Coordinates of C-alpha atoms in Angstrom, one line a residue:
Chain A
M1 CA 0.1 -0.3 0.0
N2 CA 1.4 3.3 -0.9
R3 CA 1.6 5.6 2.0
F4 CA 1.7 8.7 0.0
S5 CA -1.7 8.2 -2.0
A6 CA -3.0 9.0 2.1
N7 CA -3.4 12.5 0.5
R8 CA -4.9 12.0 -2.8
L9 CA -4.2 15.4 -4.1
T10 CA -0.5 15.0 -4.3
P11 CA 0.1 13.4 -7.5
Y12 CA -2.0 16.3 -9.0
L13 CA -0.2 19.1 -7.7
F14 CA 3.3 17.3 -9.2
M15 CA 2.1 16.8 -12.2
A16 CA 0.1 20.5 -12.6
P17 CA 2.7 22.4 -13.5
A18 CA 3.7 20.0 -16.5
A19 CA 0.4 19.4 -17.4
L20 CA -0.7 23.0 -17.7
V21 CA 1.7 24.2 -19.7
M22 CA 1.6 21.4 -22.2
L23 CA -2.5 22.0 -22.5
L24 CA -1.8 25.8 -22.8
A25 CA 1.0 25.6 -25.3
L26 CA 0.5 22.2 -27.1
F27 CA -2.9 21.0 -26.9
Y28 CA -4.8 23.9 -27.2
P29 CA -2.6 25.0 -30.4
I30 CA -3.3 21.5 -31.7
A31 CA -6.8 22.1 -31.5
Y32 CA -7.0 25.8 -32.4
M33 CA -5.0 24.4 -35.7
I34 CA -7.5 21.9 -36.5
W35 CA -10.4 24.4 -36.0
G36 CA -8.7 27.0 -38.3
S37 CA -8.1 24.4 -40.9
F38 CA -11.6 24.4 -41.8
R39 CA -11.9 28.4 -42.1
S40 CA -10.6 30.6 -44.8
W41 CA -7.6 32.4 -42.3
D42 CA -6.1 35.5 -43.3
P43 CA -3.4 36.6 -40.8
S44 CA -4.7 40.1 -41.0
Q45 CA -8.5 38.8 -39.2
S46 CA -8.9 37.8 -35.9
I47 CA -9.9 34.3 -36.2
T48 CA -13.7 34.7 -35.0
E49 CA -13.8 36.8 -37.5
T50 CA -13.1 34.1 -39.9
D51 CA -15.5 32.4 -42.4
F52 CA -15.8 28.9 -41.9
V53 CA -15.5 27.0 -45.6
G54 CA -15.5 23.5 -44.4
L55 CA -13.1 20.9 -46.4
A56 CA -12.4 23.6 -48.9
N57 CA -8.7 23.7 -47.7
Y58 CA -8.1 20.0 -47.7
M59 CA -9.8 20.4 -51.3
K60 CA -7.6 22.7 -52.3
L61 CA -4.5 21.2 -51.2
L62 CA -5.6 17.7 -52.7
A63 CA -6.0 19.4 -55.8
D64 CA -2.7 21.3 -56.1
P65 CA 0.3 20.0 -57.6
A66 CA 2.4 21.5 -55.7
F67 CA 1.4 20.0 -52.8
H68 CA 1.5 16.4 -54.2
E69 CA 5.2 17.3 -55.0
S70 CA 6.3 18.4 -50.9
F71 CA 4.5 15.6 -50.1
W72 CA 6.6 13.2 -52.2
V73 CA 9.7 15.1 -51.7
T74 CA 9.2 14.6 -48.0
L75 CA 8.6 11.1 -48.1
V76 CA 11.8 10.3 -50.7
F77 CA 13.9 12.6 -48.3
A78 CA 12.5 10.5 -44.8
F79 CA 12.9 7.3 -46.0
S80 CA 15.9 7.4 -48.4
V81 CA 17.8 9.3 -45.3
V82 CA 16.5 6.6 -42.1
S83 CA 17.4 3.9 -44.6
V84 CA 21.0 5.0 -45.3
E85 CA 21.6 6.2 -41.9
M86 CA 20.7 2.7 -40.6
V87 CA 22.8 0.6 -42.7
L88 CA 25.5 2.9 -41.8
G89 CA 24.9 3.8 -38.1
V90 CA 24.4 -0.4 -37.7
G91 CA 27.4 -0.8 -39.8
L92 CA 29.0 1.1 -37.8
A93 CA 28.1 -0.2 -34.7
L94 CA 29.1 -4.1 -36.0
L95 CA 32.4 -2.7 -37.0
L96 CA 33.8 -0.8 -34.0
D97 CA 32.1 -3.3 -31.4
R98 CA 35.1 -4.3 -29.8
K99 CA 37.7 -3.5 -27.4
I100 CA 39.5 -0.2 -28.7
R101 CA 41.7 1.9 -26.7
G102 CA 39.9 5.4 -26.8
M103 CA 36.7 4.3 -27.7
S104 CA 35.0 6.6 -25.7
L105 CA 36.6 9.4 -27.0
L106 CA 35.7 8.1 -30.6
R107 CA 31.8 8.1 -29.5
T108 CA 31.9 11.5 -28.3
L109 CA 33.6 12.4 -31.5
F110 CA 30.5 10.8 -33.6
I111 CA 27.7 12.3 -31.8
L112 CA 29.5 15.8 -32.5
P113 CA 27.4 16.6 -35.5
M114 CA 24.3 15.7 -33.7
M115 CA 24.9 18.1 -31.3
I116 CA 25.5 21.2 -33.7
A117 CA 22.6 23.6 -34.6
P118 CA 20.7 22.7 -37.7
V119 CA 20.8 26.3 -39.0
V120 CA 24.7 26.0 -38.5
V121 CA 25.1 22.6 -40.4
G122 CA 23.1 24.0 -43.2
L123 CA 25.7 26.8 -43.2
V124 CA 28.8 24.5 -43.7
W125 CA 27.4 22.1 -45.8
R126 CA 26.0 25.0 -48.3
Y127 CA 30.0 26.1 -48.6
M128 CA 30.8 22.6 -49.0
F129 CA 28.4 22.1 -51.9
H130 CA 29.4 25.0 -53.3
Q131 CA 30.0 25.9 -57.1
T132 CA 33.0 27.2 -57.6
Y133 CA 34.7 27.6 -54.0
G134 CA 33.1 24.6 -52.5
T135 CA 35.5 22.0 -50.7
F136 CA 33.8 18.9 -52.4
N137 CA 34.1 20.7 -56.2
R138 CA 37.7 20.9 -55.3
M139 CA 38.3 17.7 -53.9
L140 CA 36.7 16.5 -57.1
D141 CA 39.1 19.0 -59.4
A142 CA 42.4 17.7 -57.2
V143 CA 41.5 14.0 -58.4
G144 CA 41.0 15.3 -61.8
L145 CA 36.8 14.1 -61.9
P146 CA 34.6 16.7 -63.2
R147 CA 32.6 19.4 -60.8
V148 CA 29.2 18.4 -59.6
D149 CA 26.2 21.2 -59.4
W150 CA 25.6 19.8 -56.4
L151 CA 22.8 22.6 -55.2
G152 CA 21.8 23.2 -58.6
Q153 CA 21.5 19.9 -60.5
N154 CA 21.3 16.9 -57.5
P155 CA 19.8 19.4 -54.2
L156 CA 17.5 16.4 -52.9
L157 CA 21.1 14.2 -53.0
S158 CA 22.8 17.3 -51.3
V159 CA 20.2 17.9 -48.5
I160 CA 20.0 14.0 -48.0
I161 CA 24.0 13.8 -47.7
A162 CA 24.0 16.8 -45.3
D163 CA 21.3 15.1 -43.2
I164 CA 23.4 11.6 -43.2
W165 CA 25.7 13.4 -41.7
Q166 CA 24.4 14.8 -39.1
W167 CA 22.0 11.8 -38.0
T168 CA 24.1 8.7 -38.7
P169 CA 25.7 9.0 -35.2
F170 CA 22.2 8.6 -33.7
I171 CA 21.8 4.9 -34.8
F172 CA 25.0 4.2 -34.3
I173 CA 25.2 5.3 -30.6
L174 CA 22.2 3.1 -30.1
S175 CA 23.1 0.0 -32.1
L176 CA 26.3 0.1 -30.2
A177 CA 24.6 0.0 -26.9
A178 CA 22.3 -2.4 -28.2
L179 CA 24.9 -4.8 -29.1
Q180 CA 26.9 -4.5 -25.9
S181 CA 23.8 -5.5 -23.8
L182 CA 23.1 -8.6 -25.6
P183 CA 23.4 -11.8 -23.6
R184 CA 27.3 -13.1 -23.9
S185 CA 26.1 -16.5 -23.4
A186 CA 23.9 -16.4 -26.9
L187 CA 27.3 -15.0 -28.7
E188 CA 29.7 -17.4 -27.4
A189 CA 27.5 -20.2 -28.0
A190 CA 27.4 -19.3 -31.7
R191 CA 31.5 -18.7 -31.9
I192 CA 32.0 -22.2 -30.3
D193 CA 29.4 -23.8 -33.0
G194 CA 32.3 -22.2 -35.3
A195 CA 29.9 -19.5 -36.8
T196 CA 31.9 -17.3 -39.6
P197 CA 31.7 -13.6 -37.7
L198 CA 29.2 -12.9 -40.5
Q199 CA 26.9 -15.8 -39.7
Q200 CA 27.5 -14.4 -35.7
I201 CA 26.2 -11.1 -37.2
W202 CA 23.2 -12.1 -39.4
H203 CA 21.3 -15.2 -37.6
V204 CA 22.4 -14.2 -33.6
K205 CA 23.5 -10.2 -33.8
L206 CA 20.8 -8.9 -35.7
P207 CA 17.8 -11.2 -34.7
L208 CA 18.8 -10.2 -31.1
M209 CA 19.2 -6.4 -31.8
A210 CA 16.2 -6.1 -33.7
P211 CA 13.5 -4.6 -31.1
V212 CA 16.0 -1.9 -30.4
L213 CA 16.8 -1.3 -33.8
I214 CA 13.2 -1.1 -34.7
V215 CA 12.2 1.3 -31.8
T216 CA 15.3 3.1 -33.5
L217 CA 14.3 3.6 -36.9
L218 CA 10.7 4.6 -36.4
L219 CA 12.1 7.4 -33.8
R220 CA 14.2 8.4 -36.7
L221 CA 11.8 8.2 -39.2
I222 CA 9.6 10.2 -36.8
D223 CA 12.2 12.9 -36.7
A224 CA 13.1 12.8 -40.5
F225 CA 9.8 14.3 -41.0
K226 CA 10.6 17.3 -38.8
V227 CA 13.9 18.4 -40.2
L228 CA 13.1 22.1 -41.5
E229 CA 16.4 24.3 -40.9
V230 CA 19.5 22.4 -42.6
I231 CA 17.0 22.3 -45.7
L232 CA 16.1 25.8 -45.4
V233 CA 19.7 27.5 -45.1
L234 CA 21.0 24.7 -47.6
T235 CA 18.6 25.3 -50.8
G236 CA 15.8 27.2 -49.1
G237 CA 13.6 24.3 -50.6
G238 CA 14.4 25.0 -54.6
P239 CA 15.6 24.9 -57.0
G240 CA 11.7 24.9 -58.0
L241 CA 10.2 22.4 -55.7
Q242 CA 12.6 19.8 -55.8
T243 CA 13.4 20.2 -51.9
E244 CA 10.6 21.5 -50.3
I245 CA 9.5 19.1 -48.2
L246 CA 5.8 19.6 -46.3
A247 CA 7.6 21.7 -43.0
L248 CA 9.1 23.9 -45.2
R249 CA 5.9 25.0 -47.3
I250 CA 3.8 25.3 -44.6
A251 CA 5.9 27.7 -43.3
R252 CA 6.1 29.0 -46.2
T253 CA 2.1 29.2 -47.2
A254 CA 1.7 30.8 -43.8
R255 CA 4.5 33.4 -44.1
E256 CA 4.7 34.4 -47.8
F257 CA 1.1 33.2 -49.1
R258 CA -0.5 34.0 -45.9
E259 CA -3.0 31.3 -46.0
L260 CA -3.0 30.2 -42.8
G261 CA -5.9 28.0 -43.0
E262 CA -4.4 26.3 -46.1
A263 CA -1.1 25.9 -43.9
A264 CA -3.2 24.4 -41.0
A265 CA -4.8 21.5 -43.2
M266 CA -1.3 20.8 -44.0
S267 CA -0.2 20.6 -40.6
N268 CA -2.7 18.2 -39.8
M269 CA -2.2 15.8 -42.7
L270 CA 1.7 15.9 -41.4
L271 CA 0.7 15.3 -38.0
M272 CA -1.9 12.6 -39.0
L273 CA 1.0 10.9 -41.1
L274 CA 3.3 11.0 -37.7
M275 CA 0.7 10.1 -35.3
V276 CA 0.4 6.7 -37.8
L277 CA 3.9 6.6 -37.2
T278 CA 3.6 6.9 -33.5
L279 CA 1.1 4.6 -33.0
G280 CA 3.1 1.9 -34.8
M281 CA 5.7 2.8 -32.7
F282 CA 3.6 2.3 -29.7
A283 CA 1.8 -0.8 -31.1
F284 CA 5.1 -2.2 -31.2
T285 CA 6.7 -1.2 -27.8
R286 CA 3.6 -2.8 -26.0
W287 CA 3.8 -5.7 -27.5
Q288 CA 7.4 -5.9 -27.1
E289 CA 7.0 -5.8 -23.3
A290 CA 4.2 -8.0 -23.4
R291 CA 6.4 -10.8 -25.1
A292 CA 9.2 -10.3 -22.9
R293 CA 6.8 -10.5 -19.7
R294 CA 5.7 -13.8 -21.2
L295 CA 9.1 -15.2 -21.7
R296 CA 10.5 -14.4 -18.6
F297 CA 7.4 -16.1 -17.1
T298 CA 8.2 -19.3 -19.1
N299 CA 11.7 -19.3 -18.1
Q300 CA 10.7 -19.2 -14.6
E301 CA 8.5 -21.9 -15.0
E302 CA 11.1 -24.0 -16.7
S303 CA 14.0 -23.1 -14.2
Chain B
M1 CA 37.0 -10.0 -18.2
S2 CA 38.7 -6.7 -16.8
N3 CA 37.8 -3.5 -19.3
T4 CA 41.3 -3.0 -20.1
T5 CA 42.6 -6.1 -22.5
Y6 CA 42.6 -4.3 -25.9
E7 CA 42.1 -6.6 -28.5
R8 CA 44.9 -6.0 -31.2
Q9 CA 43.7 -4.7 -34.4
N10 CA 44.6 -5.0 -37.9
P11 CA 46.2 -1.3 -39.1
A12 CA 43.6 -1.5 -41.9
F13 CA 41.4 -0.6 -38.9
Y14 CA 43.2 2.0 -37.7
V15 CA 43.3 3.9 -41.0
L16 CA 39.5 3.6 -41.3
I17 CA 38.8 4.7 -38.1
A18 CA 40.8 8.1 -38.7
M19 CA 38.9 8.0 -41.9
L20 CA 36.0 8.0 -40.2
I21 CA 36.8 10.7 -37.3
F22 CA 37.7 13.0 -40.3
M23 CA 33.9 12.3 -41.7
S24 CA 32.3 12.9 -38.7
I25 CA 34.4 16.6 -37.3
G26 CA 35.8 17.6 -40.6
P27 CA 32.9 20.0 -41.6
V28 CA 33.3 21.5 -38.0
G29 CA 36.7 22.2 -39.2
I30 CA 35.9 23.7 -42.2
L31 CA 33.6 25.8 -40.3
L32 CA 36.1 27.3 -37.6
I33 CA 39.0 27.3 -40.0
N34 CA 37.1 29.8 -42.5
S35 CA 35.5 31.5 -39.3
L36 CA 39.3 32.4 -39.3
K37 CA 40.0 33.6 -42.6
L38 CA 39.1 36.6 -44.7
D39 CA 36.4 37.0 -47.2
V40 CA 39.1 36.4 -50.2
N41 CA 40.7 34.0 -49.0
I42 CA 37.6 31.6 -47.8
T43 CA 36.5 32.2 -51.6
S44 CA 39.8 32.1 -53.5
G45 CA 40.6 28.5 -54.8
A46 CA 44.5 28.9 -53.2
G47 CA 45.0 28.9 -49.3
G48 CA 43.3 26.0 -47.9
L49 CA 45.2 25.4 -44.3
L50 CA 48.2 28.0 -45.4
F51 CA 46.5 31.3 -44.6
M52 CA 47.0 34.2 -41.5
P53 CA 44.4 33.6 -39.0
T54 CA 42.5 36.5 -38.3
I55 CA 40.2 37.5 -35.0
R56 CA 38.6 40.0 -37.7
N57 CA 35.3 38.2 -38.6
Y58 CA 34.5 37.7 -34.7
E59 CA 35.1 41.4 -34.1
T60 CA 32.5 41.7 -36.7
A61 CA 30.2 39.6 -35.4
L62 CA 30.7 41.3 -31.6
C63 CA 31.0 43.9 -32.2
D64 CA 28.0 45.5 -30.1
L65 CA 29.7 43.6 -27.0
L66 CA 32.8 44.7 -27.7
W67 CA 34.8 47.9 -25.6
Y68 CA 36.5 48.9 -28.6
Q69 CA 35.7 49.9 -32.0
P70 CA 37.7 47.6 -34.2
D71 CA 39.2 49.7 -37.2
H72 CA 38.1 48.0 -40.0
L73 CA 34.4 48.1 -39.0
R74 CA 32.7 51.9 -39.9
F75 CA 29.5 50.7 -38.1
C76 CA 28.4 47.5 -36.3
R77 CA 26.0 45.8 -38.4
I78 CA 25.4 42.7 -37.4
R79 CA 24.2 42.6 -33.5
F80 CA 25.6 39.7 -32.9
G81 CA 25.9 40.0 -29.3
G82 CA 22.2 41.1 -28.4
A83 CA 21.2 37.9 -30.0
F84 CA 23.6 35.9 -28.2
I85 CA 22.5 37.2 -25.0
N86 CA 18.6 36.5 -25.6
S87 CA 19.7 32.9 -27.3
L88 CA 21.4 32.3 -23.6
I89 CA 18.1 34.0 -21.5
I90 CA 15.7 32.0 -23.4
A91 CA 17.8 28.7 -23.4
L92 CA 18.9 29.0 -19.5
I93 CA 15.5 29.9 -18.3
S94 CA 13.4 27.2 -20.7
T95 CA 16.2 24.5 -19.5
A96 CA 15.5 25.4 -15.5
L97 CA 11.9 25.5 -16.0
T98 CA 11.4 22.0 -18.1
L99 CA 13.5 20.4 -15.5
V100 CA 11.8 21.6 -12.4
M101 CA 8.2 20.6 -14.2
G102 CA 9.5 17.6 -15.8
T103 CA 11.5 15.7 -13.3
M104 CA 7.8 16.6 -10.8
A105 CA 5.7 14.8 -13.5
A106 CA 7.7 12.0 -14.0
Y107 CA 7.9 11.3 -10.6
A108 CA 4.4 11.5 -10.1
L109 CA 3.7 8.9 -12.7
V110 CA 6.3 6.7 -11.7
R111 CA 5.1 6.8 -8.0
F112 CA 1.7 7.5 -7.4
R113 CA -1.7 5.5 -8.9
F114 CA -4.1 8.1 -9.7
M115 CA -6.8 9.1 -11.9
G116 CA -5.9 10.2 -15.6
R117 CA -2.5 8.2 -15.0
D118 CA -2.6 6.7 -18.1
T119 CA -4.3 9.2 -20.2
M120 CA -1.5 11.6 -19.0
S121 CA 1.4 9.0 -20.2
L122 CA 0.0 8.4 -23.4
S123 CA -0.2 11.7 -24.2
T124 CA 3.3 12.5 -22.8
L125 CA 4.3 10.3 -25.1
A126 CA 2.4 11.0 -28.3
V127 CA 3.2 15.0 -28.3
R128 CA 6.9 13.6 -28.6
M129 CA 6.0 13.6 -32.6
I130 CA 5.0 17.2 -32.9
P131 CA 7.3 19.3 -35.6
P132 CA 7.9 22.6 -34.5
A133 CA 6.7 23.6 -38.4
V134 CA 3.5 22.0 -37.3
L135 CA 3.0 24.2 -34.3
L136 CA 4.0 27.0 -36.1
V137 CA 0.7 28.1 -37.0
P138 CA -1.5 28.1 -34.4
V139 CA 1.3 29.2 -32.1
F140 CA 1.7 32.3 -34.1
G141 CA -2.1 33.1 -34.3
L142 CA -2.4 32.6 -30.5
W143 CA 1.0 34.3 -29.2
N144 CA -0.2 37.5 -31.5
N145 CA -4.4 37.4 -30.6
T146 CA -5.6 35.4 -27.6
F147 CA -2.2 35.0 -25.3
C148 CA -2.6 38.7 -24.8
I149 CA -3.8 41.3 -21.9
G150 CA -6.0 43.4 -23.4
R151 CA -6.1 47.3 -23.2
T152 CA -9.4 47.7 -21.4
T153 CA -8.6 44.8 -19.1
M154 CA -8.1 45.7 -15.7
L155 CA -4.7 44.6 -16.1
G156 CA -3.7 46.1 -18.8
E157 CA -4.8 49.6 -17.9
F158 CA -2.4 49.0 -14.9
I159 CA 0.6 48.3 -16.8
R160 CA -0.3 50.9 -19.4
D161 CA -0.7 53.3 -16.7
T162 CA 2.6 52.1 -14.8
F163 CA 4.8 51.6 -17.9
G164 CA 3.5 53.3 -20.7
G165 CA 2.8 52.0 -24.0
R166 CA -0.3 51.0 -25.5
G167 CA -1.6 48.5 -22.7
D168 CA -2.6 45.6 -24.4
I169 CA 0.6 43.0 -24.5
C170 CA 1.1 40.1 -26.4
L171 CA 3.3 37.1 -25.8
A172 CA 4.6 37.5 -28.9
G173 CA 7.9 39.2 -29.3
T174 CA 8.9 38.7 -25.9
H175 CA 10.9 36.5 -23.9
S176 CA 8.3 34.5 -22.2
G177 CA 6.5 33.8 -25.5
I178 CA 9.4 31.8 -26.6
I179 CA 10.0 30.5 -23.3
L180 CA 6.7 28.8 -22.8
I181 CA 6.4 27.1 -26.2
Y182 CA 10.4 25.7 -25.7
V183 CA 9.1 24.4 -22.0
A184 CA 5.8 22.9 -23.8
M185 CA 8.2 21.4 -26.7
N186 CA 10.8 20.0 -24.2
L187 CA 8.5 18.3 -21.5
P188 CA 7.4 15.3 -23.0
F189 CA 10.8 14.1 -23.7
V190 CA 12.5 15.2 -20.3
I191 CA 9.8 13.3 -18.8
W192 CA 10.3 10.2 -20.7
I193 CA 13.8 10.0 -20.1
L194 CA 13.4 11.0 -16.6
Q195 CA 10.7 8.2 -15.7
S196 CA 13.6 5.2 -16.4
F197 CA 15.8 7.2 -14.1
I198 CA 13.4 7.8 -11.3
V199 CA 12.0 4.0 -11.5
Q200 CA 15.9 3.4 -10.5
V201 CA 15.7 4.8 -7.1
P202 CA 15.0 2.6 -4.4
Y203 CA 11.5 3.1 -2.8
S204 CA 12.9 1.9 0.3
L205 CA 15.0 4.6 0.7
E206 CA 11.7 7.3 0.0
E207 CA 10.1 5.4 3.1
A208 CA 12.9 5.6 5.1
A209 CA 12.5 9.8 4.8
R210 CA 8.6 9.2 5.1
V211 CA 9.5 7.7 8.4
D212 CA 11.3 10.3 9.8
G213 CA 8.2 12.7 9.0
A214 CA 9.2 14.1 5.4
G215 CA 6.2 15.2 3.3
P216 CA 5.8 14.1 -0.3
F217 CA 7.5 17.2 -1.8
Q218 CA 10.3 17.2 1.2
T219 CA 10.8 13.8 0.0
F220 CA 11.1 14.5 -3.6
F221 CA 13.6 17.2 -3.2
M222 CA 15.8 16.1 -0.8
V223 CA 16.0 12.1 -1.5
V224 CA 14.7 12.1 -5.3
L225 CA 16.4 14.9 -7.0
P226 CA 19.9 14.2 -5.6
L227 CA 20.1 10.4 -6.6
I228 CA 18.7 11.3 -10.5
K229 CA 21.4 13.9 -10.9
P230 CA 23.0 11.7 -14.1
G231 CA 19.3 12.0 -15.6
L232 CA 18.8 15.4 -14.6
A233 CA 22.2 16.1 -16.3
A234 CA 21.2 14.6 -19.6
A235 CA 17.9 16.1 -19.7
A236 CA 19.2 19.5 -19.2
I237 CA 21.7 19.4 -22.3
F238 CA 19.2 17.7 -24.3
T239 CA 16.6 20.6 -23.6
F240 CA 19.7 23.4 -23.5
R241 CA 20.6 21.6 -27.2
I242 CA 16.9 22.2 -28.8
A243 CA 16.2 25.8 -27.2
W244 CA 19.6 27.1 -28.0
N245 CA 19.3 25.9 -31.6
E246 CA 15.7 25.9 -32.7
Y247 CA 15.2 28.2 -35.4
L248 CA 11.0 28.2 -37.0
L249 CA 9.2 28.8 -34.0
A250 CA 11.9 31.6 -32.5
S251 CA 11.5 33.5 -36.0
A252 CA 7.6 33.4 -36.2
L253 CA 7.5 35.1 -32.6
A254 CA 10.8 36.9 -32.1
D255 CA 10.6 40.4 -32.9
R256 CA 13.9 43.0 -33.5
N257 CA 14.6 42.8 -29.6
T258 CA 14.1 39.4 -28.6
M259 CA 16.0 37.6 -31.8
T260 CA 17.8 34.5 -31.3
V261 CA 21.4 33.3 -33.2
P262 CA 19.6 31.2 -35.2
I263 CA 17.4 33.6 -36.7
L264 CA 20.3 36.0 -37.3
I265 CA 22.4 33.1 -39.5
V266 CA 19.7 32.5 -41.4
N267 CA 19.0 36.4 -41.8
N268 CA 22.4 37.3 -43.1
A269 CA 23.5 33.7 -44.4
S270 CA 22.4 34.3 -48.2
E271 CA 24.7 37.6 -48.5
F272 CA 27.5 37.1 -50.2
D273 CA 30.3 39.8 -48.6
G274 CA 29.5 38.7 -44.7
L275 CA 30.8 35.1 -45.5
G276 CA 33.5 35.3 -43.3
T277 CA 31.5 36.6 -40.3
I278 CA 28.8 34.2 -40.7
F279 CA 31.3 31.6 -40.2
A280 CA 32.2 33.1 -37.1
T281 CA 28.9 33.2 -35.8
G282 CA 27.9 29.9 -36.5
M283 CA 31.0 29.1 -34.6
L284 CA 30.0 31.0 -31.5
L285 CA 26.6 29.1 -31.7
A286 CA 28.2 25.9 -31.7
I287 CA 30.5 26.1 -29.4
P288 CA 28.5 25.6 -26.1
P289 CA 27.1 22.2 -27.7
I290 CA 30.3 21.3 -28.5
L291 CA 31.5 21.9 -25.0
F292 CA 28.8 19.9 -24.1
T293 CA 29.4 16.6 -26.2
L294 CA 33.1 17.0 -25.0
F295 CA 32.5 17.3 -21.0
A296 CA 29.2 15.4 -20.9
S297 CA 29.2 12.8 -23.7
R298 CA 28.5 9.6 -21.4
Q299 CA 25.4 11.6 -20.4
I300 CA 24.2 12.8 -23.5
I301 CA 24.7 9.2 -24.8
T302 CA 22.9 7.7 -21.2
G303 CA 20.0 10.1 -21.9
M304 CA 19.7 9.2 -25.8
T305 CA 19.6 5.0 -25.0
A306 CA 17.5 5.9 -22.5
G307 CA 14.8 8.1 -24.1
A308 CA 14.8 5.3 -27.3
V309 CA 15.3 2.1 -25.9
K310 CA 12.9 1.9 -23.9
G311 CA 10.6 2.9 -26.3

């Protein structure tokens, strides 16, 4: 019996400040946005003066080729960065999961990219991708290869490369943590059975890491839909609409075109997309926990 | 097996590691080097590492904080100092508030069974995914129109009579407006990772405190908080980093006087002539997170793993 619950107000007092702030600055704005997405909303009006337009904002978006393009760019961006980062991050973790001198320094240096402000990342990469004095083109010159117009001809690729640089460390650190907490006995058993290193990875390590890897993947995928500043500084969404991800389009629709209703409708759609991903993650962890509990139970019965 | 035995590695392995380190910190090095170069040297093909480092860019960037007038400047155009102070105020206060509120909420979620607990913990988890871009429209509208003290209300009149001005004060354009949204944005994550630290605090310690006559709040501040210091450090770094680096919401809410450094960088990034200065500004913005990483990487990694692996 929990002695603290004698006073039934206590938990609410602990909870209140956080709940209040989140209600005021997250839930209320979201509700406001959903409401606004059904109205013809101009920033010069107060929202109560706006007209109710039903689904017009959504219809307009669904018929708008520019929105379609943003949507696809967002999906291509998110799925390509996440898949490359997964392969690289997990690969690096498998490679570096051994006792080496200076491992902690190495990890420190590897997590540096994710700590740096996205606007600064955008700034540096814009310099490196620059057509005439950028680092990459100078390197291509040095080895005698033709120059590449990174931001002009391959904008999406450039943006993807910058994101991979910044976020592969995230996958790397989490996979390394997962690897180092794997049960020693299973790895020993595989080694004694004479499995080659590759077989050990494929048949023992990866399956055992799978739960952590799936959560990591979903987390990173959700975050990939939030990326905005790097792209804003690197390409500004252009040339044309080639790198205009949804988040950027929302910001532009609100600020430049001053169509708040439409921007709200777009935000709603992005939110729904992310909600599906989050629910997926949720369901997965719940299932995982239930399975772990069941396994523990069976093991206890056996022993 | 002791931790000090190292396996011998193939030399090729070390070459690979050197390359990885170079790839990982290379861009940061480029930022640093360019911030120490004159614009001519940044854009001209020649040079590379052979140049005379200059602190001129830093002087230009920090001109409104310097006590002397740098000789290469006729007037101070980039007001970095003010933006830097705004960034500091906003990031520090929002981090402190988030930590206090977040720890209390996490404690309630771990230690008490109460009505609405499941809803609370579920919604905390769910709002972690909201991107700043989605908050842009409503936050801009609410902070400008709804979260105001009207000029006709008593408080509004009082403020107008005491401090002057129009009398209606909105959250937009104030430090508090930006702080409020950062606190709200960071709370879910902080609550989530602190939960996994609080779970590990042995309940018997709290019971002992109770027996000695401490109330729940005393127990929380005197017993629980000191025990979860590593978790607090991790949460603080993550919160600070987001508040320090965030651009979009700050740019929608800030006015000329409350502008933060990322806004200044984006506004000036496209200008060709001030390239060195912009790199210097970027370097100054990057320094606090770099220092954190170097000094507290263990906490950062623990926080990240606690936040992710637990789902």
